[in-house]
Tab-separated table of C-alpha atoms in Angstrom:
chain	number	residue	atom	x	y	z
A	15	MET	CA	42.497	-9.677	29.863
A	16	THR	CA	40.069	-12.279	29.985
A	17	ALA	CA	37.445	-12.544	27.120
A	18	ASP	CA	33.632	-11.524	27.810
A	19	THR	CA	32.267	-11.283	24.397
A	20	LEU	CA	31.837	-14.046	21.895
A	21	LEU	CA	31.029	-12.879	18.033
A	22	ILE	CA	29.821	-15.661	15.755
A	23	GLY	CA	30.450	-14.328	12.144
A	24	ALA	CA	33.237	-11.562	11.621
A	25	GLY	CA	32.372	-10.636	8.129
A	26	ASP	CA	32.141	-7.024	6.985
A	27	LEU	CA	29.442	-5.643	9.514
A	28	GLY	CA	30.429	-8.533	11.981
A	29	THR	CA	34.207	-7.163	12.087
A	30	GLU	CA	32.943	-3.520	12.453
A	31	ILE	CA	30.666	-4.558	15.541
A	32	GLY	CA	33.402	-6.478	17.161
A	33	LEU	CA	36.091	-3.663	16.354
A	34	ARG	CA	33.814	-1.148	18.196
A	35	LEU	CA	32.885	-3.458	21.091
A	36	ALA	CA	36.742	-3.674	21.604
A	37	ALA	CA	36.896	-0.029	21.260
A	38	ALA	CA	34.314	0.264	24.234
A	39	GLY	CA	36.599	-1.961	26.640
A	40	ARG	CA	35.325	-5.333	25.536
A	41	CYS	CA	37.770	-8.449	25.020
A	42	VAL	CA	36.146	-10.031	21.876
A	43	VAL	CA	36.540	-13.544	20.643
A	44	ALA	CA	35.527	-13.709	16.916
A	45	VAL	CA	34.727	-16.902	14.943
A	46	ARG	CA	34.725	-17.298	11.524
A	47	ARG	CA	35.741	-20.027	9.052
A	48	ARG	CA	39.071	-18.140	8.063
A	49	ALA	CA	40.323	-17.069	11.615
A	50	ALA	CA	43.505	-15.206	9.638
A	51	LEU	CA	41.221	-12.532	8.366
A	52	VAL	CA	40.021	-11.503	11.857
A	53	PRO	CA	41.994	-8.355	12.888
A	54	ALA	CA	43.673	-7.421	16.024
A	55	PRO	CA	42.637	-6.537	18.966
A	56	LEU	CA	39.862	-9.127	18.329
A	57	VAL	CA	40.809	-12.698	19.074
A	58	GLY	CA	40.214	-14.876	16.090
A	59	VAL	CA	39.049	-18.704	16.183
A	60	ALA	CA	38.349	-20.782	12.991
A	61	GLY	CA	34.986	-22.716	13.005
A	62	ASP	CA	32.062	-23.375	10.932
A	63	VAL	CA	28.976	-22.739	13.090
A	64	SER	CA	26.678	-25.696	11.261
A	65	ASP	CA	29.135	-27.799	13.298
A	66	GLY	CA	28.413	-26.034	16.528
A	67	LEU	CA	30.938	-23.972	18.579
A	68	PRO	CA	34.642	-24.836	18.142
A	69	ASP	CA	37.049	-24.691	21.306
A	70	LEU	CA	37.144	-21.359	22.714
A	71	PRO	CA	38.958	-19.910	25.574
A	72	ALA	CA	37.349	-19.342	28.912
A	73	PHE	CA	35.170	-16.208	29.457
A	74	ASP	CA	34.458	-14.680	32.577
A	75	GLY	CA	30.751	-14.782	32.556
A	76	ALA	CA	28.576	-17.237	33.987
A	77	GLY	CA	29.801	-20.645	33.719
A	78	ASP	CA	32.991	-19.285	32.238
A	79	GLY	CA	30.759	-18.193	29.329
A	80	PRO	CA	30.651	-14.844	27.450
A	81	ARG	CA	28.752	-12.132	29.241
A	82	LEU	CA	27.892	-10.739	25.791
A	83	LEU	CA	26.792	-13.038	22.432
A	84	VAL	CA	26.593	-11.561	19.091
A	85	ILE	CA	25.556	-13.819	16.085
A	86	CYS	CA	26.084	-12.032	12.623
A	87	LEU	CA	26.251	-14.474	10.099
A	88	THR	CA	26.350	-14.334	6.256
A	89	ALA	CA	24.581	-16.663	4.054
A	90	GLY	CA	27.017	-16.703	1.276
A	91	GLY	CA	23.978	-16.776	-1.245
A	92	ARG	CA	20.646	-15.847	-1.952
A	93	SER	CA	19.352	-19.367	-2.062
A	94	GLU	CA	16.662	-20.641	0.573
A	95	GLU	CA	18.741	-23.631	1.004
A	96	ARG	CA	21.724	-21.576	1.824
A	97	TYR	CA	19.681	-19.300	4.119
A	98	ARG	CA	18.325	-22.346	6.058
A	99	ALA	CA	21.653	-23.694	6.484
A	100	THR	CA	23.304	-20.458	8.071
A	101	PHE	CA	20.323	-19.178	9.904
A	102	LEU	CA	18.475	-22.011	11.142
A	103	ASP	CA	20.818	-24.901	11.181
A	104	GLY	CA	23.762	-22.677	12.163
A	105	VAL	CA	21.918	-20.314	14.850
A	106	ASP	CA	20.426	-23.533	16.259
A	107	ALA	CA	23.838	-25.509	16.670
A	108	VAL	CA	25.006	-22.420	18.429
A	109	LEU	CA	22.457	-22.414	20.847
A	110	ARG	CA	22.572	-26.031	21.532
A	111	ASP	CA	26.347	-25.621	22.325
A	112	VAL	CA	25.509	-22.448	24.525
A	113	ALA	CA	23.013	-24.479	26.516
A	114	ALA	CA	25.525	-27.528	26.791
A	115	ARG	CA	28.207	-25.515	28.065
A	116	GLY	CA	25.898	-23.986	30.817
A	117	TRP	CA	26.489	-20.563	29.531
A	118	ALA	CA	23.959	-17.646	30.348
A	119	PRO	CA	25.121	-14.669	28.550
A	120	GLU	CA	23.694	-11.273	30.073
A	121	ARG	CA	22.861	-10.285	26.645
A	122	ALA	CA	22.622	-11.845	23.217
A	123	LEU	CA	21.774	-10.333	19.827
A	124	PHE	CA	21.126	-11.884	16.551
A	125	VAL	CA	21.613	-9.760	13.214
A	126	SER	CA	18.649	-10.485	11.100
A	127	SER	CA	17.187	-8.309	8.144
A	128	THR	CA	14.284	-6.261	7.259
A	129	GLY	CA	13.759	-8.862	4.574
A	130	ALA	CA	11.752	-10.936	7.619
A	131	MET	CA	9.194	-8.389	7.085
A	132	GLY	CA	6.495	-8.455	4.511
A	133	HIS	CA	5.602	-5.738	1.890
A	134	ALA	CA	1.845	-5.597	2.042
A	135	GLN	CA	1.717	-1.918	2.899
A	136	ASN	CA	0.393	0.635	0.099
A	137	GLY	CA	0.863	4.103	-0.398
A	138	ASP	CA	3.764	6.088	1.736
A	139	ALA	CA	3.009	3.719	4.634
A	140	TRP	CA	5.566	4.198	7.805
A	141	VAL	CA	6.406	0.549	8.915
A	142	ASP	CA	7.800	-0.003	12.359
A	143	GLU	CA	8.706	-3.141	14.528
A	144	THR	CA	4.841	-3.667	15.567
A	145	SER	CA	3.938	-4.740	11.779
A	146	SER	CA	2.109	-7.822	11.670
A	147	ASP	CA	2.986	-8.581	7.956
A	148	ALA	CA	4.559	-11.785	7.554
A	149	ALA	CA	7.733	-12.190	5.444
A	150	ASP	CA	6.660	-13.115	1.690
A	151	THR	CA	9.716	-14.400	0.265
A	152	PRO	CA	11.291	-17.809	1.020
A	153	THR	CA	14.543	-16.250	2.376
A	154	GLY	CA	12.407	-13.813	4.476
A	155	ARG	CA	10.364	-16.696	5.888
A	156	VAL	CA	13.581	-18.385	6.949
A	157	LEU	CA	14.892	-15.208	8.710
A	158	ALA	CA	11.405	-14.688	10.503
A	159	GLU	CA	11.747	-18.274	11.645
A	160	ALA	CA	15.286	-17.956	12.863
A	161	GLU	CA	14.322	-14.885	14.728
A	162	GLN	CA	11.881	-16.833	16.816
A	163	ASN	CA	14.401	-19.993	17.278
A	164	PHE	CA	16.783	-17.453	18.504
A	165	LEU	CA	14.642	-15.721	21.259
A	166	GLY	CA	13.195	-18.959	22.166
A	167	GLY	CA	16.278	-20.901	22.197
A	168	LEU	CA	18.207	-18.430	24.740
A	169	PRO	CA	19.106	-19.509	28.433
A	170	VAL	CA	16.993	-18.399	31.017
A	171	GLY	CA	17.980	-14.871	32.419
A	172	THR	CA	19.776	-13.983	28.782
A	173	ARG	CA	18.034	-10.968	27.592
A	174	GLY	CA	17.547	-11.484	23.680
A	175	ILE	CA	17.793	-8.751	21.047
A	176	VAL	CA	17.134	-9.104	17.563
A	177	VAL	CA	17.926	-6.310	15.124
A	178	ARG	CA	16.954	-5.853	11.483
A	179	PRO	CA	19.235	-3.638	9.354
A	180	SER	CA	17.636	-2.313	6.064
A	181	GLY	CA	19.700	-1.974	2.896
A	182	LEU	CA	23.356	-1.954	4.144
A	183	TYR	CA	25.929	0.302	2.125
A	184	GLY	CA	29.353	1.931	3.321
A	185	PRO	CA	32.895	1.292	2.280
A	186	GLY	CA	33.546	-0.972	-0.531
A	187	ARG	CA	29.670	-1.606	-1.164
A	188	GLU	CA	29.582	0.479	-4.419
A	189	TRP	CA	26.756	-1.500	-6.561
A	190	PHE	CA	24.506	1.511	-6.507
A	191	ILE	CA	27.299	4.042	-7.250
A	192	ASP	CA	28.072	1.844	-10.292
A	193	GLN	CA	24.537	1.790	-11.595
A	194	VAL	CA	24.515	5.570	-11.398
A	195	ARG	CA	27.771	5.975	-13.406
A	196	ALA	CA	26.314	3.765	-15.883
A	197	GLY	CA	23.204	5.563	-16.070
A	198	ASN	CA	21.120	2.361	-15.294
A	199	LEU	CA	18.702	2.151	-12.697
A	200	ALA	CA	15.880	-0.323	-12.440
A	201	ASP	CA	12.698	0.479	-11.285
A	202	PRO	CA	13.844	4.334	-10.137
A	203	ASP	CA	10.473	5.179	-8.352
A	204	ARG	CA	10.614	2.470	-5.690
A	205	MET	CA	11.111	3.594	-2.222
A	206	THR	CA	14.484	2.845	-0.664
A	207	ASN	CA	15.601	2.195	2.900
A	208	ARG	CA	19.320	1.985	4.170
A	209	ILE	CA	21.711	2.297	7.046
A	210	HIS	CA	25.354	2.963	6.765
A	211	ARG	CA	27.476	-0.269	8.015
A	212	ASP	CA	28.960	2.002	10.195
A	213	ASP	CA	25.687	3.106	12.044
A	214	ALA	CA	24.559	-0.253	11.961
A	215	ALA	CA	27.479	-1.583	13.816
A	216	ALA	CA	27.477	1.340	16.538
A	217	ALA	CA	23.533	0.535	16.984
A	218	VAL	CA	24.580	-3.056	17.938
A	219	VAL	CA	27.163	-1.866	20.301
A	220	HIS	CA	24.571	0.782	21.744
A	221	LEU	CA	21.990	-1.835	22.525
A	222	LEU	CA	24.369	-4.427	23.867
A	223	THR	CA	25.940	-1.899	26.305
A	224	MET	CA	23.164	0.685	27.191
A	225	SER	CA	22.237	0.528	30.854
A	226	ALA	CA	18.556	0.478	30.321
A	227	GLU	CA	17.063	-2.764	29.277
A	228	ALA	CA	16.293	-3.448	25.360
A	229	ASP	CA	13.260	-4.317	24.050
A	230	GLY	CA	13.284	-7.750	21.760
A	231	LEU	CA	13.356	-6.067	18.303
A	232	TYR	CA	14.665	-3.085	16.523
A	233	LEU	CA	14.770	-1.823	12.878
A	234	LEU	CA	18.216	-0.400	11.999
A	235	THR	CA	17.764	2.283	9.308
A	236	ASP	CA	18.491	5.797	8.834
A	237	ASP	CA	16.113	8.792	8.986
A	238	ALA	CA	15.275	9.452	5.366
A	239	PRO	CA	13.698	6.522	3.151
A	240	ALA	CA	13.931	8.117	-0.278
A	241	PRO	CA	12.757	7.026	-3.851
A	242	ALA	CA	15.626	5.502	-5.714
A	243	ARG	CA	15.469	8.216	-8.336
A	244	GLU	CA	16.106	10.881	-5.487
A	245	VAL	CA	19.415	9.207	-4.309
A	246	ALA	CA	20.750	8.415	-7.819
A	247	THR	CA	20.159	12.130	-8.741
A	248	PHE	CA	22.298	13.085	-5.788
A	249	LEU	CA	24.771	10.634	-6.506
A	250	ALA	CA	24.903	11.707	-10.229
A	251	ARG	CA	25.764	15.402	-9.406
A	252	GLU	CA	28.276	14.305	-6.886
A	253	LEU	CA	30.033	12.176	-9.510
A	254	GLY	CA	29.516	14.913	-12.274
A	255	VAL	CA	27.637	12.223	-14.667
A	256	ASP	CA	24.427	13.054	-16.661
A	257	THR	CA	21.397	13.182	-14.166
A	258	GLU	CA	18.871	13.041	-16.836
A	259	PRO	CA	18.301	9.153	-16.923
A	260	PHE	CA	17.009	9.588	-13.231
A	261	THR	CA	15.063	12.925	-13.543
A	262	ALA	CA	13.182	11.941	-16.934
A	263	HIS	CA	9.444	10.919	-16.390
A	264	GLU	CA	9.733	11.644	-12.882
A	265	GLY	CA	6.727	10.551	-10.773
A	266	ALA	CA	5.172	8.934	-14.030
A	267	ALA	CA	5.193	5.389	-12.641
A	268	ARG	CA	3.707	4.109	-9.529
A	269	PRO	CA	6.340	3.034	-7.222
A	270	SER	CA	6.599	-0.904	-7.033
A	271	ALA	CA	7.652	-0.695	-2.906
A	272	THR	CA	6.462	2.271	-0.889
A	273	ARG	CA	6.905	1.233	2.600
A	274	ARG	CA	9.109	3.895	4.492
A	275	LEU	CA	10.632	2.043	7.652
A	276	SER	CA	10.795	3.937	10.838
A	277	ASN	CA	13.636	4.269	13.280
A	278	ALA	CA	11.795	5.565	16.098
A	279	ARG	CA	12.490	2.748	18.354
A	280	LEU	CA	16.047	2.909	17.994
A	281	ARG	CA	16.074	6.666	18.344
A	282	GLY	CA	13.936	6.291	21.648
A	283	THR	CA	16.874	4.632	23.285
A	284	GLY	CA	19.039	7.667	23.004
A	285	PHE	CA	21.225	6.390	19.878
A	286	THR	CA	22.440	8.999	17.609
A	287	LEU	CA	23.343	8.273	13.743
A	288	THR	CA	26.447	9.549	12.131
A	289	TYR	CA	24.906	9.317	8.883
A	290	PRO	CA	21.219	10.304	9.306
A	291	THR	CA	20.521	10.314	5.566
A	292	PHE	CA	22.128	8.873	2.365
A	293	ARG	CA	23.654	12.170	1.569
A	294	GLU	CA	26.087	12.166	4.608
A	295	GLY	CA	26.602	8.502	4.104
A	296	TYR	CA	27.352	8.482	0.343
A	297	ALA	CA	29.616	11.590	0.692
A	298	SER	CA	31.622	9.769	3.042
A	299	ILE	CA	32.099	6.983	0.584
A	300	LEU	CA	32.833	9.282	-2.124
A	301	ALA	CA	35.632	10.949	-0.324
A	302	GLY	CA	37.254	7.369	0.346
A	303	GLU	CA	36.618	7.243	4.166
A	304	GLY	CA	36.551	3.835	6.013
A	305	GLU	CA	37.277	0.387	4.494
A	306	ARG	CA	35.504	-2.825	4.087
A	307	HIS	CA	36.668	-5.603	6.218
A	308	PRO	CA	37.278	-8.875	4.133
């Protein structure tokens, strides 16, 4: 079977995207630094995107290129320098090579983050893809620039899609659970937004393969933004630990972040979440379902 999909970046989320594309009948070539970590049936190829694309097998799209292109990179750190090297230099190098090879994928998707959005909203504001607030952190500004470079650097005829997942959680991502076990939760009144890794991956596959044309930008987030205190109290009860650290002085402080992210545009495409709220998602994690990809 000739490959038809190129996945750049096969960490936890990228691998899950690739596996779901393969399950949908796609033949996926996945590029990451350590190709041995790429699971079958994905075809792993070693490469560092800062050097451009490595040697790749022929695909069955235009110019022997892929029909679908997915860029799902991990910076490996939170510094502005790492973000620039990964999301600006890395993405630009990939797009230059795509152009040099004469490829024109049917659809190309870049995984960004809600960090590319600003936090200027006050009160219980709902925020969607039309928000005009500029990113207000150095790494957020890098992501916003990378999004524009991606959409502007695609070949003529390629439909570009940018997705912004909110807080990713899922198998092996247990930092918040550990905080609850320890009875330690910073800023419990802050509003939190999240999406389970599996739903984020499923949404990417849906947007790449649905028959309708995709819009340019989608927020990937679940149905239920919630104060950190509410999520922690739920987890404490599920874990059988003391809820008092999270229920004491409830509502006494003004939340430091109150924006609620809307998934209405994603929902409008017909996509259905497996974990519509943190309750279903964390229950699955606590039950030991799923695994984190290396």
